[in-house]
C-alpha atoms as one frame of an Amber mdcrd trajectory, in Angstrom:
protein
  -0.195  -0.482   0.420   3.212   2.556   1.185   4.105   2.044  -3.115   0.735
   3.267  -3.950   0.786   6.270  -1.367   4.347   7.355  -2.100   2.843   5.989
  -6.737   0.581   9.616  -6.268   2.478  11.999  -4.589   4.197  13.385  -8.033
   0.698  13.149  -9.811  -0.720  15.135  -6.950   1.558  18.075  -6.909   1.438
  17.740 -10.408  -2.281  18.779 -10.658  -1.912  20.819  -7.514   1.328  22.803
  -9.283  -0.984  23.250 -12.945  -4.030  23.626 -11.005  -2.765  26.745  -9.331
  -1.211  28.503 -11.890  -4.676  27.842 -13.556  -5.620  30.532 -10.909  -2.904
  32.289 -11.234  -3.178  33.765 -14.690  -7.089  33.748 -14.954  -7.647  35.485
 -12.002  -4.599  37.793 -13.644  -6.472  38.177 -17.417  -9.649  38.673 -15.680
  -7.850  41.431 -13.649  -9.377  39.839 -10.236  -8.862  42.422  -6.896  -5.768
  41.317  -5.386  -3.972  42.904  -2.045  -0.489  43.250  -2.950   2.645  42.495
  -0.574   5.676  41.593  -0.277   7.018  38.432   0.422   8.106  37.852   4.237
  10.049  34.640   5.071   9.076  35.273   8.485   5.410  36.043   8.539   5.336
  32.611   6.533   7.422  30.337   8.533   4.960  31.772  11.593   1.933  30.886
   9.318   2.930  27.839   8.826   3.905  27.256  12.576  -0.067  28.390  13.005
  -0.963  26.281  11.306   0.432  23.273  11.759  -2.268  21.581  14.469  -4.443
  21.621  11.478  -2.937  20.983   9.273  -1.812  17.620  11.107  -4.994  16.314
  10.931  -4.886  14.719   7.711  -1.764  13.398   8.323  -2.970  11.765  11.590
  -5.924  10.094   9.355  -3.201   9.135   7.085  -1.104   7.517   9.587  -4.249
   6.172  11.727  -5.433   4.191   8.686  -1.868   3.133   6.724  -1.396   1.346
  10.834  -4.991   0.189  10.650  -5.293   1.301  14.480  -8.686   2.912  13.645
 -11.375   1.900  10.599 -12.820   4.907   8.541 -15.973   5.584  10.736 -13.868
   6.042  13.463 -10.908   7.905  12.231 -13.750  10.207  10.789 -15.157  10.586
  14.507 -11.535  11.503  16.111 -10.903  14.074  13.423 -14.166  15.952  14.412
 -13.032  15.315  17.767  -9.186  16.184  17.313 -11.095  19.472  15.424 -12.877
  20.139  18.359 -10.372  19.809  20.861  -7.745  21.896  18.285 -10.642  24.750
  18.374 -11.514  25.036  21.957  -7.717  24.827  23.100  -4.831  25.724  20.733
  -6.618  28.227  18.624  -9.374  29.336  20.902 -11.934  30.702  18.600 -14.466
  27.695  19.435 -16.018  28.601  22.219 -19.483  26.696  23.677 -21.640  29.559
  22.816 -20.370  29.704  19.259 -20.990  25.546  19.324 -24.528  26.287  19.849
 -25.410  28.866  17.819 -24.629  27.308  14.532 -25.904  23.984  16.103 -28.801
  25.502  16.325 -28.877  28.590  13.879 -27.297  26.953  10.904 -29.187  23.200
  12.050 -31.561  23.344   9.787 -30.376  24.486   6.603 -27.187  22.667   7.152
 -29.787  19.418   7.376 -31.552  20.119   3.872 -28.089  21.792   1.748 -26.412
  17.841   2.883 -29.694  16.279   1.659 -30.566  17.878  -1.162 -26.506  17.414
  -2.188 -26.651  13.316  -0.819 -29.511  13.149  -2.867 -28.458  14.294  -6.460
 -25.254  12.052  -5.346 -27.398   8.974  -4.945 -29.177   9.792  -8.410 -25.750
   9.851 -10.126 -24.252   7.038  -8.567 -27.456   4.921  -9.230 -27.431   6.349
 -13.009 -24.087   4.917 -13.287 -24.392   1.286 -12.020 -26.972   0.870 -14.300
 -25.240   1.910 -17.264 -21.892  -0.371 -16.299 -24.653  -3.117 -15.691 -25.344
  -2.595 -19.178 -21.818  -2.060 -20.914 -21.155  -5.709 -18.372 -23.944  -6.949
 -20.620 -23.070  -6.350 -23.949 -19.488  -7.186 -23.215 -18.099  -4.113 -24.560
 -14.878  -4.061 -22.351 -14.023  -7.624 -23.399 -14.955  -6.790 -27.708 -13.019
  -4.074 -26.547  -9.693  -5.767 -25.320  -9.981  -7.994 -28.614 -10.180  -5.040
 -31.119  -7.185  -3.963 -29.355  -5.078  -7.134 -29.554  -6.287  -7.606 -33.340
  -5.996  -4.685 -34.603  -4.335  -1.971 -33.011  -0.849  -4.384 -31.854   1.186
  -0.399 -31.441   1.491  -0.554 -27.169   1.064   3.372 -28.001  -1.639   3.255
 -29.995  -2.782   0.389 -27.407  -2.417   2.481 -24.808  -3.836   5.697 -26.046
  -7.072   3.393 -27.337  -7.133   2.878 -23.359  -7.136   6.382 -22.541 -10.324
   7.022 -25.108 -11.937   4.014 -23.633 -11.528   5.397 -19.582 -12.485   9.260
 -20.782 -15.173   7.782 -22.879 -16.868   5.264 -20.183 -15.226   8.199 -17.223
 -18.418  10.586 -18.551 -21.277   7.579 -17.994 -19.750   5.440 -15.034 -18.073
   6.752 -11.698 -14.568   6.005 -10.792 -15.319   3.278  -8.555 -17.906   1.452
 -10.875 -15.073   2.187 -13.493 -12.582   0.602 -11.827 -13.751  -2.679 -11.053
 -15.624  -2.518 -14.246 -12.021  -1.923 -16.661  -9.676  -3.262 -14.445 -10.030
  -6.844 -15.383 -10.181  -6.053 -19.143  -6.554  -3.819 -18.762  -4.458  -5.976
 -16.393  -4.536  -8.842 -18.769  -3.684  -5.925 -22.181  -1.359  -4.415 -20.186
   0.680  -7.022 -19.456   0.600  -8.052 -22.847   1.973  -4.871 -24.015   4.864
  -4.865 -20.766   2.923  -1.607 -19.492   3.752  -1.510 -15.359   0.346  -2.257
 -13.490   1.158   0.332 -10.718   1.390   2.581 -14.232  -1.694   1.522 -15.380
  -3.397   2.419 -11.625  -2.290   5.700 -11.525  -3.608   6.675 -15.238  -6.596
   4.469 -14.399  -7.186   7.245 -11.515  -6.498   9.937 -13.149  -8.068   9.903
 -16.259 -11.433   8.533 -14.227 -10.970  10.877 -11.368 -11.534  13.272 -15.027
 -14.721  12.140 -15.378 -15.670  13.206 -11.161 -15.900  16.811 -12.398 -17.301
  16.598 -16.562 -20.890  16.039 -17.763 -23.327  14.836 -17.958 -22.361  12.207
 -14.713 -19.952  14.671 -13.046 -20.388  13.777  -8.741 -17.789  16.471  -7.572
 -19.256  18.597 -10.637 -22.921  18.252  -8.994 -21.792  18.587  -5.737 -19.800
  21.795  -6.146 -22.293  23.236  -8.652 -24.804  23.187  -6.020 -22.864  24.608
  -3.271 -22.156  27.044  -5.512 -25.399  27.856  -6.277 -24.376  27.645 -10.497
 -25.698  25.347 -13.378 -24.175  22.794 -14.486 -22.570  24.678 -17.880 -21.379
  27.378 -16.453 -19.395  25.688 -13.894 -18.009  23.281 -16.885 -17.344  26.459
 -19.357 -14.896  27.705 -16.433 -13.681  24.023 -16.306 -11.773  23.642 -19.846
  -8.012  24.523 -18.459  -8.397  22.525 -15.979  -9.240  19.722 -18.689  -6.384
  20.225 -19.831  -4.012  20.310 -17.564  -5.505  16.580 -16.457  -5.359  15.539
 -20.273  -1.578  16.920 -19.728  -0.656  15.370 -16.680  -2.526  11.908 -17.831
   0.034  11.393 -21.067   2.953  12.114 -19.003   2.318   9.679 -16.744   0.694
   6.946 -19.037   3.928   7.379 -22.079   7.095   8.259 -19.482   7.059   5.290
 -16.966  10.478   6.894 -14.973   7.491   9.347 -13.462   6.148   6.335 -11.797
   6.981   6.945  -8.635   8.207   3.133  -6.227
């Protein structure tokens, strides 16, 4: 598991840098208001120290999950307790009055909002499950594998075809279902053309994750649009530079095995 964890570090960093650059360029081109300030090493270090208790939480979650100290459900409870403790004893911005005010005042609206968001996600997952069953019943992945071996033959073309299929499948099927559907088909293909399975796994996760924020069935796209109170079309129009960055990362990891850290 640690091998997969470290292999995912570089793709995460590349995507983060790429997305940050898109945000920076977009803000500059559109002339978004900003506060001009010079870089101050001492201030950055102070902020890092101040934020370290909050930044420590995801590290604790990974450690607890990685070494099996707690189940995912138990970890979520521990994370909430840790956040409350940090808010009360470290940052001291969470008082009992503020906690009760937030709990009572926003309880109903938060319940409604979470119910709507959950309902949207469940509908998307339901639709993707139906499409996944239809594709399995029609044996579309098996037909694709046979066609690749008999027609394309060149490993580079087969990898390109695999990426194309994952991009199309990701448009309609949720990521876990798509991995379960395509994994048994792509693993034998990867072994046949000499593609490392760790590299295949990274490419599959990167490519199918793109479907999470692409229409018509994008779980993250639906959630973010509902939270931002915008339409799917408006959100998608703003996402095309991010799609481009993600595609560049996908092709880099698909055709350059050296990028796959072990």
